[in-house]
XYZ file of C-alpha atoms in Angstrom:
753
model
C -10.224 12.485 15.481
C -9.111 9.575 17.666
C -5.810 7.734 17.377
C -7.718 4.691 16.161
C -9.359 6.795 13.478
C -5.974 8.097 12.364
C -4.609 4.578 12.044
C -7.641 3.388 10.130
C -7.419 6.370 7.774
C -3.832 5.388 6.979
C -4.874 1.899 5.867
C -6.249 2.923 2.431
C -3.149 5.036 1.761
C -0.841 2.176 2.755
C -2.800 -0.234 0.582
C -2.577 2.117 -2.406
C 1.205 2.433 -1.951
C 1.639 -1.338 -1.811
C -0.608 -1.659 -4.822
C 1.676 0.744 -6.697
C 4.531 -1.712 -6.156
C 2.384 -4.610 -7.327
C 1.085 -2.729 -10.394
C 4.485 -1.624 -11.745
C 4.657 -2.663 -15.415
C 6.813 -5.641 -16.268
C 7.809 -4.385 -19.699
C 11.195 -2.672 -19.707
C 10.300 -0.064 -22.327
C 7.236 1.404 -20.615
C 7.189 5.191 -20.452
C 7.450 6.524 -16.872
C 6.733 3.086 -15.343
C 6.385 4.312 -11.767
C 3.772 6.871 -12.759
C 1.961 4.220 -14.768
C 1.911 2.044 -11.653
C 0.448 4.974 -9.699
C -2.306 5.327 -12.314
C -3.131 1.630 -12.138
C -3.135 1.626 -8.335
C -5.304 4.759 -8.191
C -7.879 3.288 -10.562
C -8.023 -0.030 -8.729
C -8.274 1.701 -5.354
C -10.986 4.032 -6.650
C -13.055 1.192 -8.080
C -12.658 -0.796 -4.870
C -13.791 2.191 -2.798
C -16.885 2.709 -4.961
C -17.855 -0.967 -5.041
C -17.392 -1.331 -1.278
C -19.859 1.509 -0.749
C -22.335 0.022 -3.217
C -22.067 -3.494 -1.786
C -22.260 -2.508 1.876
C -25.006 -0.027 1.049
C -27.050 -2.800 -0.545
C -26.515 -4.851 2.619
C -27.534 -1.897 4.841
C -24.083 -2.134 6.420
C -22.546 1.333 6.008
C -20.846 1.078 9.379
C -17.366 1.678 10.721
C -16.587 -1.999 11.481
C -17.649 -3.063 7.986
C -15.503 -0.400 6.315
C -12.523 -1.125 8.573
C -12.750 -4.820 7.681
C -12.999 -4.007 3.970
C -9.859 -1.863 4.036
C -7.876 -4.308 6.155
C -8.739 -6.955 3.583
C -7.598 -4.570 0.844
C -4.330 -3.922 2.689
C -3.659 -7.639 3.093
C -4.358 -8.319 -0.590
C -2.157 -5.402 -1.678
C 0.688 -6.528 0.590
C 0.451 -10.055 -0.780
C 0.450 -8.819 -4.376
C 3.405 -6.511 -3.694
C 5.361 -9.324 -2.059
C 4.719 -11.687 -4.973
C 5.704 -8.957 -7.422
C 8.960 -8.250 -5.608
C 9.792 -11.956 -5.339
C 9.129 -12.506 -9.029
C 11.187 -9.444 -9.929
C 14.084 -10.670 -7.797
C 14.071 -14.047 -9.560
C 13.813 -12.688 -13.099
C 15.932 -9.531 -12.797
C 18.581 -9.992 -10.113
C 21.129 -7.671 -11.720
C 20.965 -3.998 -12.636
C 20.515 -3.442 -16.337
C 20.205 -0.348 -18.435
C 16.740 0.347 -19.703
C 16.480 0.818 -23.456
C 15.643 4.362 -24.424
C 11.932 4.597 -25.206
C 11.213 5.080 -28.870
C 8.964 8.119 -29.454
C 5.360 7.413 -30.271
C 5.675 8.881 -33.716
C 8.371 6.411 -34.712
C 5.994 3.524 -34.083
C 2.758 5.060 -35.274
C 4.227 6.497 -38.453
C 6.503 3.575 -39.074
C 9.638 5.706 -38.662
C 13.083 4.720 -37.517
C 13.467 3.138 -34.107
C 16.223 5.609 -33.210
C 15.317 9.014 -34.669
C 17.756 11.923 -34.494
C 15.390 13.987 -32.325
C 15.374 11.249 -29.705
C 19.166 11.132 -29.706
C 19.293 14.892 -29.328
C 17.055 14.731 -26.239
C 19.177 11.925 -24.801
C 19.896 12.765 -21.187
C 16.672 14.678 -20.731
C 14.432 11.887 -22.025
C 11.658 10.267 -20.037
C 13.783 7.735 -18.134
C 17.483 7.730 -19.085
C 18.657 6.141 -15.853
C 19.386 2.443 -15.295
C 16.361 0.601 -14.032
C 15.083 -2.682 -12.693
C 11.696 -4.141 -13.422
C 10.863 -2.986 -9.878
C 13.122 -0.681 -7.873
C 13.491 -0.986 -4.146
C 12.885 2.192 -2.134
C 16.644 2.693 -1.774
C 16.992 2.383 -5.537
C 14.290 4.978 -6.118
C 16.013 7.327 -3.704
C 19.311 6.867 -5.543
C 17.620 7.623 -8.861
C 15.988 10.749 -7.387
C 19.338 11.952 -6.039
C 20.992 11.315 -9.380
C 18.225 13.159 -11.219
C 18.596 16.136 -8.898
C 22.368 16.143 -9.390
C 22.071 16.117 -13.174
C 19.239 18.664 -13.301
C 19.884 22.203 -14.435
C 19.141 25.292 -12.400
C 15.842 25.879 -14.184
C 14.688 22.304 -13.577
C 15.551 22.583 -9.897
C 13.555 25.794 -9.633
C 10.580 24.084 -11.239
C 10.819 21.122 -8.848
C 11.134 23.438 -5.855
C 8.143 25.532 -6.872
C 5.938 22.491 -7.529
C 6.979 20.745 -4.317
C 6.554 23.901 -2.242
C 3.038 24.527 -3.526
C 1.994 20.909 -3.004
C 3.287 20.857 0.578
C 1.653 24.177 1.460
C -1.609 22.940 -0.025
C -1.304 19.854 2.173
C -0.846 22.098 5.203
C -3.955 24.126 4.373
C -5.936 20.965 3.610
C -5.087 19.558 7.033
C -5.693 22.763 8.983
C -8.838 24.104 7.316
C -12.316 22.833 8.076
C -14.521 22.032 5.051
C -16.166 25.333 4.048
C -17.116 25.054 0.387
C -20.590 26.479 -0.273
C -21.905 23.518 -2.293
C -20.470 21.135 0.264
C -22.561 22.746 3.010
C -25.653 22.361 0.822
C -25.377 18.882 -0.654
C -21.895 17.291 -0.884
C -21.469 16.707 2.858
C -25.132 16.330 3.902
C -25.489 13.336 1.580
C -22.580 11.659 3.392
C -24.342 12.244 6.718
C -27.612 10.860 5.373
C -25.824 7.660 4.292
C -24.224 7.284 7.715
C -27.531 7.886 9.508
C -29.435 5.444 7.279
C -26.752 2.812 6.928
C -27.573 2.488 3.224
C -27.733 4.430 -0.061
C -31.506 4.672 -0.421
C -32.801 8.089 -1.440
C -34.523 10.235 1.179
C -37.094 13.033 1.185
C -35.306 16.340 0.664
C -35.900 19.846 -0.621
C -32.399 19.851 -2.159
C -32.560 17.553 -5.177
C -28.773 17.709 -5.711
C -28.327 15.591 -2.606
C -29.658 12.603 -4.550
C -29.395 13.469 -8.260
C -25.754 14.602 -8.641
C -23.287 11.685 -9.159
C -21.773 10.763 -5.770
C -18.353 9.333 -6.669
C -16.300 11.902 -4.749
C -18.680 11.704 -1.800
C -18.213 7.926 -1.750
C -14.536 8.589 -1.039
C -15.492 11.056 1.703
C -17.793 8.437 3.204
C -14.825 6.137 3.771
C -13.013 8.872 5.711
C -16.181 9.754 7.618
C -16.690 6.214 8.858
C -13.030 5.424 9.476
C -12.259 8.634 11.403
C -15.677 9.599 12.782
C -15.523 13.140 11.394
C -14.629 15.423 8.502
C -11.099 16.400 9.537
C -9.446 14.708 6.542
C -12.051 15.464 3.900
C -9.872 18.022 2.097
C -7.244 15.348 1.463
C -9.380 13.699 -1.223
C -9.092 16.674 -3.561
C -5.460 17.235 -2.545
C -4.595 13.655 -3.488
C -6.510 14.084 -6.749
C -4.435 17.186 -7.489
C -1.187 15.293 -6.897
C -2.420 12.500 -9.142
C -3.204 15.059 -11.867
C 0.346 16.431 -11.653
C 1.878 12.968 -12.005
C -0.388 11.928 -14.860
C -0.035 15.099 -16.974
C 3.734 14.752 -16.636
C 3.468 11.172 -17.906
C 1.256 12.275 -20.803
C 3.947 14.794 -21.713
C 6.540 12.009 -21.666
C 4.307 9.810 -23.821
C 4.155 12.606 -26.389
C 7.947 12.727 -26.509
C 8.541 15.382 -23.877
C 11.880 15.615 -22.133
C 12.332 15.822 -18.389
C 12.184 19.598 -18.638
C 8.966 19.439 -20.670
C 7.406 17.233 -18.017
C 8.419 19.632 -15.260
C 7.107 22.595 -17.233
C 3.786 20.820 -17.659
C 3.521 20.047 -13.968
C 4.558 23.612 -13.108
C 1.913 25.203 -15.322
C -0.778 23.005 -13.777
C 0.477 23.377 -10.205
C 0.408 27.185 -10.431
C -3.082 27.386 -11.955
C -5.132 29.217 -9.282
C -8.176 26.996 -9.735
C -6.036 23.902 -9.087
C -4.324 25.508 -6.095
C -7.629 26.416 -4.464
C -9.499 23.225 -5.264
C -6.650 21.098 -3.901
C -7.698 22.129 -0.374
C -11.447 21.863 -0.944
C -14.289 19.364 -0.726
C -15.419 20.166 -4.261
C -15.325 17.385 -6.862
C -13.708 18.909 -9.962
C -10.139 17.758 -9.338
C -11.329 14.237 -8.620
C -13.123 14.225 -11.976
C -10.050 15.676 -13.725
C -7.835 12.970 -12.196
C -9.979 10.147 -13.596
C -10.128 11.845 -17.013
C -6.341 12.172 -17.204
C -5.925 8.546 -16.107
C -8.054 7.567 -19.095
C -5.964 9.836 -21.330
C -2.618 8.318 -20.369
C -3.917 4.768 -20.908
C -5.320 5.806 -24.293
C -1.942 7.206 -25.349
C -0.328 3.879 -24.502
C -2.774 2.362 -26.976
C -1.494 4.519 -29.829
C 1.746 2.573 -30.041
C 0.797 -0.961 -29.131
C -2.202 -3.197 -29.050
C -3.769 -2.881 -25.649
C -3.630 -5.738 -23.173
C -6.661 -6.804 -21.216
C -5.351 -5.196 -18.024
C -5.245 -1.789 -19.695
C -8.716 -2.374 -21.141
C -9.977 -2.930 -17.603
C -8.177 0.249 -16.577
C -9.924 2.225 -19.315
C -13.254 0.843 -18.165
C -12.438 1.771 -14.575
C -11.427 5.327 -15.549
C -14.625 5.735 -17.578
C -16.827 4.431 -14.788
C -15.114 6.515 -12.115
C -15.489 9.635 -14.255
C -19.180 8.940 -14.813
C -19.906 8.277 -11.139
C -17.998 11.424 -10.084
C -19.084 14.079 -12.594
C -20.829 13.196 -15.840
C -19.408 16.261 -17.606
C -16.020 14.524 -17.554
C -17.396 12.032 -20.089
C -17.299 14.891 -22.605
C -13.534 14.335 -22.690
C -13.487 10.585 -22.080
C -15.696 9.979 -25.132
C -13.246 11.472 -27.688
C -10.363 9.774 -25.890
C -11.983 6.356 -26.231
C -12.759 7.086 -29.882
C -9.074 7.869 -30.470
C -8.108 4.643 -28.705
C -10.539 2.598 -30.791
C -9.299 4.062 -34.076
C -5.685 3.454 -33.089
C -6.435 -0.130 -32.071
C -8.249 -0.810 -35.335
C -5.341 0.627 -37.300
C -2.848 -1.529 -35.414
C -5.051 -4.584 -35.840
C -5.357 -4.053 -39.593
C -1.610 -3.600 -40.057
C -0.524 -6.343 -37.634
C -0.666 -9.117 -40.220
C 2.043 -7.491 -42.366
C 4.199 -6.432 -39.426
C 4.057 -9.524 -37.200
C 7.348 -11.437 -37.091
C 7.361 -15.182 -36.964
C 8.052 -17.167 -33.829
C 11.610 -17.202 -32.605
C 13.537 -20.398 -32.240
C 14.480 -21.706 -28.847
C 17.487 -19.859 -27.561
C 17.272 -17.131 -30.202
C 17.541 -13.501 -29.228
C 14.233 -11.789 -28.642
C 13.026 -9.120 -31.019
C 14.040 -5.577 -30.117
C 11.264 -4.075 -27.969
C 9.617 -1.038 -29.454
C 8.446 1.909 -27.410
C 5.823 0.937 -24.917
C 5.466 -2.577 -26.309
C 5.523 -5.366 -23.807
C 8.825 -7.161 -23.973
C 8.462 -10.850 -24.782
C 8.971 -13.144 -21.863
C 11.178 -16.255 -21.835
C 9.564 -19.627 -22.449
C 10.357 -22.861 -20.666
C 12.279 -24.033 -23.740
C 14.591 -21.040 -23.591
C 12.888 -19.192 -26.435
C 10.573 -16.204 -26.246
C 6.842 -15.983 -26.328
C 4.988 -12.977 -27.684
C 2.707 -11.035 -25.319
C -1.024 -11.439 -25.725
C -2.315 -8.216 -27.309
C -5.913 -7.369 -27.929
C -5.550 -7.864 -31.652
C -7.864 -8.176 -34.603
C -11.124 -6.488 -35.336
C -13.190 -8.851 -33.185
C -10.959 -8.420 -30.173
C -10.961 -4.655 -30.558
C -14.734 -4.657 -30.593
C -14.751 -7.039 -27.643
C -12.362 -4.775 -25.744
C -14.634 -1.796 -26.410
C -17.597 -3.717 -25.053
C -15.568 -4.728 -21.994
C -14.708 -1.070 -21.305
C -18.389 -0.206 -21.306
C -19.243 -3.191 -19.107
C -16.631 -2.290 -16.499
C -17.824 1.320 -16.527
C -21.409 0.092 -16.090
C -20.410 -1.988 -13.062
C -18.972 1.131 -11.420
C -21.683 3.682 -12.246
C -24.595 1.342 -12.943
C -25.983 0.983 -9.397
C -26.275 4.758 -8.966
C -27.877 5.202 -12.386
C -30.303 2.395 -11.584
C -31.412 4.168 -8.397
C -31.848 7.475 -10.246
C -33.818 5.793 -13.048
C -36.074 3.990 -10.596
C -36.737 7.242 -8.735
C -37.180 9.671 -11.629
C -37.767 7.482 -14.677
C -34.601 8.787 -16.364
C -30.898 8.002 -15.724
C -30.024 11.717 -15.779
C -32.499 12.593 -13.073
C -35.556 14.861 -12.968
C -36.361 17.437 -15.694
C -35.236 20.204 -13.355
C -31.685 18.864 -13.436
C -31.669 17.928 -17.113
C -32.803 21.387 -18.166
C -30.856 23.619 -15.774
C -27.243 22.826 -16.726
C -27.276 21.327 -20.273
C -27.735 23.610 -23.281
C -31.312 23.735 -24.537
C -30.433 25.342 -27.881
C -27.904 23.838 -30.276
C -28.017 26.111 -33.309
C -24.556 27.335 -34.389
C -25.225 30.922 -33.337
C -26.209 29.956 -29.785
C -23.232 27.620 -29.423
C -20.886 30.374 -30.649
C -22.253 32.881 -28.145
C -22.046 30.313 -25.339
C -18.437 29.484 -26.255
C -17.449 33.154 -26.328
C -19.000 33.782 -22.924
C -17.289 30.733 -21.421
C -13.990 31.901 -22.912
C -14.496 35.425 -21.593
C -15.047 34.110 -18.057
C -12.115 31.684 -18.281
C -9.683 34.381 -19.476
C -10.889 37.123 -17.115
C -8.241 39.413 -15.591
C -8.220 42.155 -12.933
C -8.183 44.695 -15.794
C -11.771 45.958 -15.640
C -11.619 47.953 -18.925
C -10.479 44.825 -20.772
C -13.278 42.787 -19.167
C -15.902 45.378 -20.093
C -14.653 45.738 -23.657
C -14.671 41.982 -24.211
C -18.134 41.558 -22.709
C -19.579 44.416 -24.761
C -18.128 42.948 -27.934
C -19.712 39.573 -27.179
C -23.085 41.106 -26.281
C -23.114 43.306 -29.407
C -22.010 40.407 -31.583
C -24.713 38.169 -30.131
C -27.329 40.758 -30.958
C -25.998 41.058 -34.500
C -26.525 37.327 -35.129
C -29.919 37.232 -33.430
C -29.024 35.622 -30.080
C -29.975 37.018 -26.688
C -26.781 36.716 -24.589
C -28.951 36.287 -21.478
C -31.259 33.662 -23.029
C -32.268 31.162 -20.307
C -31.873 28.345 -22.841
C -28.120 28.987 -22.932
C -27.641 30.600 -19.496
C -27.850 28.858 -16.123
C -30.649 29.912 -13.797
C -31.108 33.659 -13.448
C -27.448 34.549 -13.863
C -26.441 37.558 -15.955
C -23.389 37.719 -18.218
C -20.735 39.027 -17.634
C -19.603 38.177 -14.126
C -16.096 39.015 -12.798
C -14.045 35.853 -12.290
C -10.499 37.076 -11.722
C -10.598 37.003 -7.917
C -8.962 33.861 -6.407
C -12.168 32.155 -5.348
C -12.247 28.352 -5.536
C -15.588 28.299 -7.365
C -14.944 30.790 -10.148
C -11.328 31.977 -10.428
C -10.160 32.428 -14.017
C -6.964 30.989 -15.514
C -5.827 33.457 -18.225
C -2.136 32.525 -18.088
C -2.674 28.783 -18.167
C -5.368 29.252 -20.786
C -3.089 31.336 -23.003
C -0.259 28.789 -22.800
C -2.647 25.921 -23.484
C -4.201 27.772 -26.419
C -0.818 28.451 -28.018
C 0.330 24.884 -27.449
C -2.874 23.480 -28.944
C -2.681 25.727 -32.020
C 0.948 24.758 -32.678
C 0.193 21.067 -32.094
C -2.674 21.236 -34.571
C -1.076 23.410 -37.258
C 2.654 22.696 -36.980
C 3.288 19.782 -34.629
C 6.770 19.238 -36.106
C 7.855 22.468 -34.472
C 7.301 20.742 -31.153
C 8.697 17.341 -32.129
C 9.183 16.071 -35.697
C 8.924 12.474 -34.519
C 5.653 13.015 -32.669
C 3.645 14.972 -35.237
C 0.874 12.385 -35.567
C 0.221 11.714 -31.871
C 0.559 15.410 -30.995
C -2.022 16.416 -33.557
C -4.329 13.574 -32.531
C -4.108 14.557 -28.872
C -4.727 18.215 -29.702
C -7.784 17.200 -31.727
C -9.145 15.320 -28.704
C -8.606 18.367 -26.474
C -10.265 20.634 -29.020
C -13.187 18.215 -29.365
C -13.658 18.164 -25.594
C -13.739 21.965 -25.407
C -16.138 22.278 -28.351
C -18.431 19.612 -26.924
C -18.382 21.301 -23.517
C -19.335 24.687 -24.934
C -22.123 23.132 -26.998
C -23.530 21.073 -24.108
C -23.041 23.108 -20.894
C -24.672 26.488 -20.317
C -22.619 29.506 -19.329
C -22.594 30.186 -15.597
C -20.438 32.398 -13.335
C -18.753 29.363 -11.772
C -18.280 27.593 -15.094
C -14.481 27.786 -14.819
C -14.436 24.929 -12.345
C -16.754 22.870 -14.547
C -14.248 22.982 -17.412
C -11.268 22.214 -15.172
C -11.056 18.643 -16.499
C -10.417 19.993 -20.019
C -7.788 22.443 -18.762
C -5.907 19.662 -16.973
C -6.156 17.482 -20.073
C -4.735 20.262 -22.266
C -1.818 21.357 -20.058
C 0.690 18.862 -21.591
C 0.401 20.781 -24.881
C 1.539 23.921 -23.070
C 4.518 22.154 -21.492
C 5.596 20.618 -24.786
C 5.372 23.941 -26.618
C 7.339 25.791 -23.911
C 10.073 23.169 -23.975
C 10.265 23.350 -27.768
C 10.504 27.135 -27.570
C 13.403 27.002 -25.110
C 15.099 24.253 -27.127
C 14.896 26.216 -30.381
C 16.277 29.270 -28.618
C 19.532 27.407 -27.889
C 19.918 26.074 -31.414
C 18.870 29.221 -33.334
C 21.107 29.838 -36.386
C 20.052 33.335 -37.558
C 20.353 36.755 -35.933
C 16.913 38.105 -36.908
C 15.157 34.869 -36.178
C 17.154 34.608 -32.975
C 15.971 38.042 -31.880
C 12.364 37.058 -32.431
C 12.848 33.850 -30.499
C 14.602 35.739 -27.712
C 11.567 37.963 -27.362
C 9.281 34.907 -27.388
C 11.467 33.157 -24.814
C 11.566 36.227 -22.575
C 7.791 36.515 -22.841
C 7.368 32.837 -21.952
C 9.676 33.171 -18.940
C 7.722 36.235 -17.808
C 4.450 34.342 -18.132
C 5.861 31.433 -16.111
C 7.101 33.794 -13.408
C 3.689 35.456 -13.310
C 2.069 32.025 -13.109
C 4.206 31.216 -10.093
C 3.143 34.490 -8.492
C -0.516 33.753 -9.255
C -0.234 30.334 -7.645
C 1.434 31.717 -4.525
C -1.106 34.527 -4.197
C -4.001 32.092 -4.651
C -2.626 29.903 -1.881
C -1.816 32.852 0.377
C -4.932 34.974 -0.103
C -7.386 32.672 -1.890
C -10.946 32.299 -0.705
C -12.322 30.699 1.397
C -9.073 29.114 2.687
C -5.894 31.128 2.946
C -2.567 31.178 4.712
C -2.394 34.867 5.661
C -4.737 37.779 6.252
C -8.293 37.796 7.558
C -9.616 34.249 7.642
C -6.172 32.632 7.823
C -6.183 28.958 8.758
C -3.693 29.829 11.513
C -5.797 32.504 13.215
C -9.431 31.538 12.565
C -11.303 29.095 14.791
C -12.610 25.846 13.394
C -16.249 26.937 13.549
C -15.610 30.362 12.028
C -13.571 28.748 9.231
C -16.634 26.761 8.226
C -18.588 30.012 7.829
C -16.087 32.192 5.993
C -18.497 32.223 3.053
C -21.258 33.581 5.283
C -19.737 34.682 8.617
C -23.013 36.220 9.792
C -24.605 32.780 9.881
C -22.143 31.192 12.343
C -23.779 32.515 15.514
C -27.288 32.114 14.084
C -26.842 28.360 13.567
C -25.378 27.972 17.059
C -28.195 30.002 18.598
C -30.909 27.857 17.021
C -29.134 24.547 17.664
C -28.576 25.415 21.326
C -32.279 26.150 21.799
C -33.279 22.874 20.155
C -30.795 20.809 22.173
C -31.847 22.451 25.423
C -35.470 21.548 24.646
C -34.598 17.852 24.690
C -35.930 17.337 21.150
C -35.107 13.981 19.584
C -36.733 14.056 16.156
C -36.068 17.314 14.366
C -37.711 18.593 11.188
C -35.809 20.487 8.451
C -37.254 23.377 6.467
C -34.986 24.707 3.724
C -34.747 25.680 0.074
C -32.677 24.219 -2.765
C -29.496 26.213 -2.079
C -29.582 26.415 1.722
C -26.964 25.090 4.111
C -27.897 21.821 5.773
C -24.549 20.453 6.913
C -24.178 22.661 10.061
C -27.263 21.000 11.544
C -25.579 17.588 11.283
C -22.623 18.917 13.265
C -24.495 20.934 15.879
C -27.289 18.466 16.592
C -25.133 15.341 16.794
C -26.036 13.096 19.704
C -23.907 13.123 22.889
C -22.351 9.755 21.989
C -21.377 11.056 18.545
C -24.250 9.381 16.740
C -26.124 11.018 13.893
C -29.088 13.236 14.814
C -32.586 12.228 13.741
C -33.162 14.883 11.051
C -36.155 14.565 8.727
C -37.222 16.821 5.871
C -40.586 18.574 6.067
C -40.435 19.269 2.305
C -39.552 16.939 -0.551
C -38.949 17.378 -4.273
C -38.926 13.604 -4.768
C -42.409 12.517 -5.879
C -42.085 9.050 -4.385
C -40.555 10.253 -1.102
C -43.175 12.213 0.895
C -41.902 14.557 3.619
C -42.441 13.947 7.312
C -45.518 15.322 9.042
C -44.598 18.451 11.072
C -46.720 17.098 13.903
C -44.435 14.049 14.138
C -41.302 15.986 15.137
C -40.179 17.454 18.463
C -38.646 20.608 16.979
C -38.168 22.363 13.648
C -35.087 24.159 12.336
C -35.305 26.464 9.325
C -32.955 28.259 6.958
C -33.641 30.858 4.317
C -37.258 31.920 4.018
C -39.231 32.719 7.162
C -42.600 32.599 5.304
C -41.782 29.085 4.043
C -40.991 28.020 7.583
C -44.114 29.652 9.000
C -46.333 27.635 6.649
C -45.030 24.356 8.072
C -44.953 25.196 11.764
C -47.953 23.621 13.565
C -50.432 25.931 15.220
C -49.516 26.945 18.732
C -45.759 26.372 18.300
C -43.295 29.125 19.161
C -41.295 30.329 16.119
C -38.086 32.302 16.547
C -36.104 33.697 13.612
C -32.819 35.552 13.461
C -31.743 36.630 9.967
C -31.096 33.446 7.972
C -31.854 30.817 10.645
C -34.906 30.013 12.729
C -36.358 27.316 14.954
C -39.770 26.323 16.242
C -40.712 24.433 19.418
C -44.034 23.041 20.617
C -45.734 24.433 23.722
C -44.007 23.464 26.932
C -40.528 23.075 25.427
């Protein structure tokens, strides 16, 4: 990567940071305002990135100069907005003032007191007890961070150290390791190369339908890095950044549900040590990106439980919905219930607003006391106070819902339009619609599917436990008349059960995180007052949304060995319930009045501490020895060459690809035909056959699963490269050509070459 490419790659990051300053909420009582600003900036940056790709793709201008100009324009706009925000903040808030303690959600939703005893008890460990400005300067933020560290307990410091250490080590691996995810070699990264070669987003003939049918939101982000830097060296940073965003947002969700500083750190710790998160944070998969957009929607929805949503937040909800849809449609399984919760809360607030709305204040009168999360009224020219403009009333709530859908359609609509035009259906060809979604929806089939998904998610290295659980599920399925291997509820030709305990980025289980989340969800549903008496309503509502997402997932998505990564969005969404329950457990331990009850709680606390320590160990081991990127051992990012790192999944293929590519290059071939099957690796050809000046090779498919996109004629190419099946390659090689095959890879050349 050139120095110019490095500088250009820093432009989007700099713009997002400036946008965070510009997007900081003006209301004093906002929960975790800096994290809210990060959410807003991330959504705006994500939407901008997607729309730039769509616009320039429509103009056939997917080029480096066009993308550089787009991001320089973004940087200038963000800098201007940040400067205006800082100037306005300096005029309106020149002195340091203490921020009012946020009122818990439950006090507003349930109509309780504005200063409940539980909130007073949490006091110093509340969401933001420190003095604050509307916008803090960097030096002010540093002072707050130092003060927070000084006032933190030993346990909180350990949590911060563990989270920070894991995040930094993940960054190191992400920077050192070459992209080597299996799916990325097949379709994630080849689609980026096709866009670059074409200069647009038009579909192309291919034997791998996933290159054109799977939503491309994450690959759009990779495309920006590809064009700005000229290579794939920074690709892993997209998922790493998504992982960091998930940590920040789940901590804010915990704060919104009344969680103390310790509860927020516990939440972030549980998520940061989840092996699937650790491994995906250094990958070019798409699951963490999807989870990040889902959690952004969740935190904006929770803001809508306590106040009528402003139009800016409505746009944010639309952006989060659209980004989720264009990244991974399964994430909508969670976004749907979240939006339903938001709509019900907004309708409730609209219906009760008429009896709770105070009259206008006189000029010079004191403003009404701001409630939690409500926008503080701003001063009028006459010296009085004007009320903020909420989305109020039934009509406005309906209008806001329509606006959310419209914004989402703007983001995902162009891709869906291309898919519909190509296949006659927005969800793609029948092959895609029938392979992953459940084809049976009777209660018995859904139950068996849910049990199998749970078994894979909670898998452990204890083989006897795995076998016993699988046998119980298989026997139980037979007893209720369901074949546990039924293709209508099982992906492809896979056979249940499949071990998932090993730290592999595509299938690693999360039994510890899952157990903590399950306990937290059960307590939040059955006895939410044990977690926080003032937050019973919102806690239960949030737990219902999480439960609905899990139930919908198990009734809509077939079991598959790598299903743990598909449900990652729901795990991330549910982690705040685990953090809140753990914090409540530790809090009750300190205030326990009885000896017998205290003994039971001591055992529970000791168990929880043991689970957290084991979680930390699991996270460290996943980062150290996880596959296919690790810090130590065989395949370490420090000792393995760049090319061999790419082939850690299939090391025997590394020399085979080089052998075939060398023969084709030496022949002087310009136009090269591809022969491959649906799950073969295509990306190495784009690297090995790149032109001397760095331009994309002229690769054309000799097979196509797209009815309207016929493949190229084998006679029209100068050489053929093949992967997978030799018989399939032989059928397409013209008569008289020389065909060479070595294991997985082959090539064919015409006479005289």
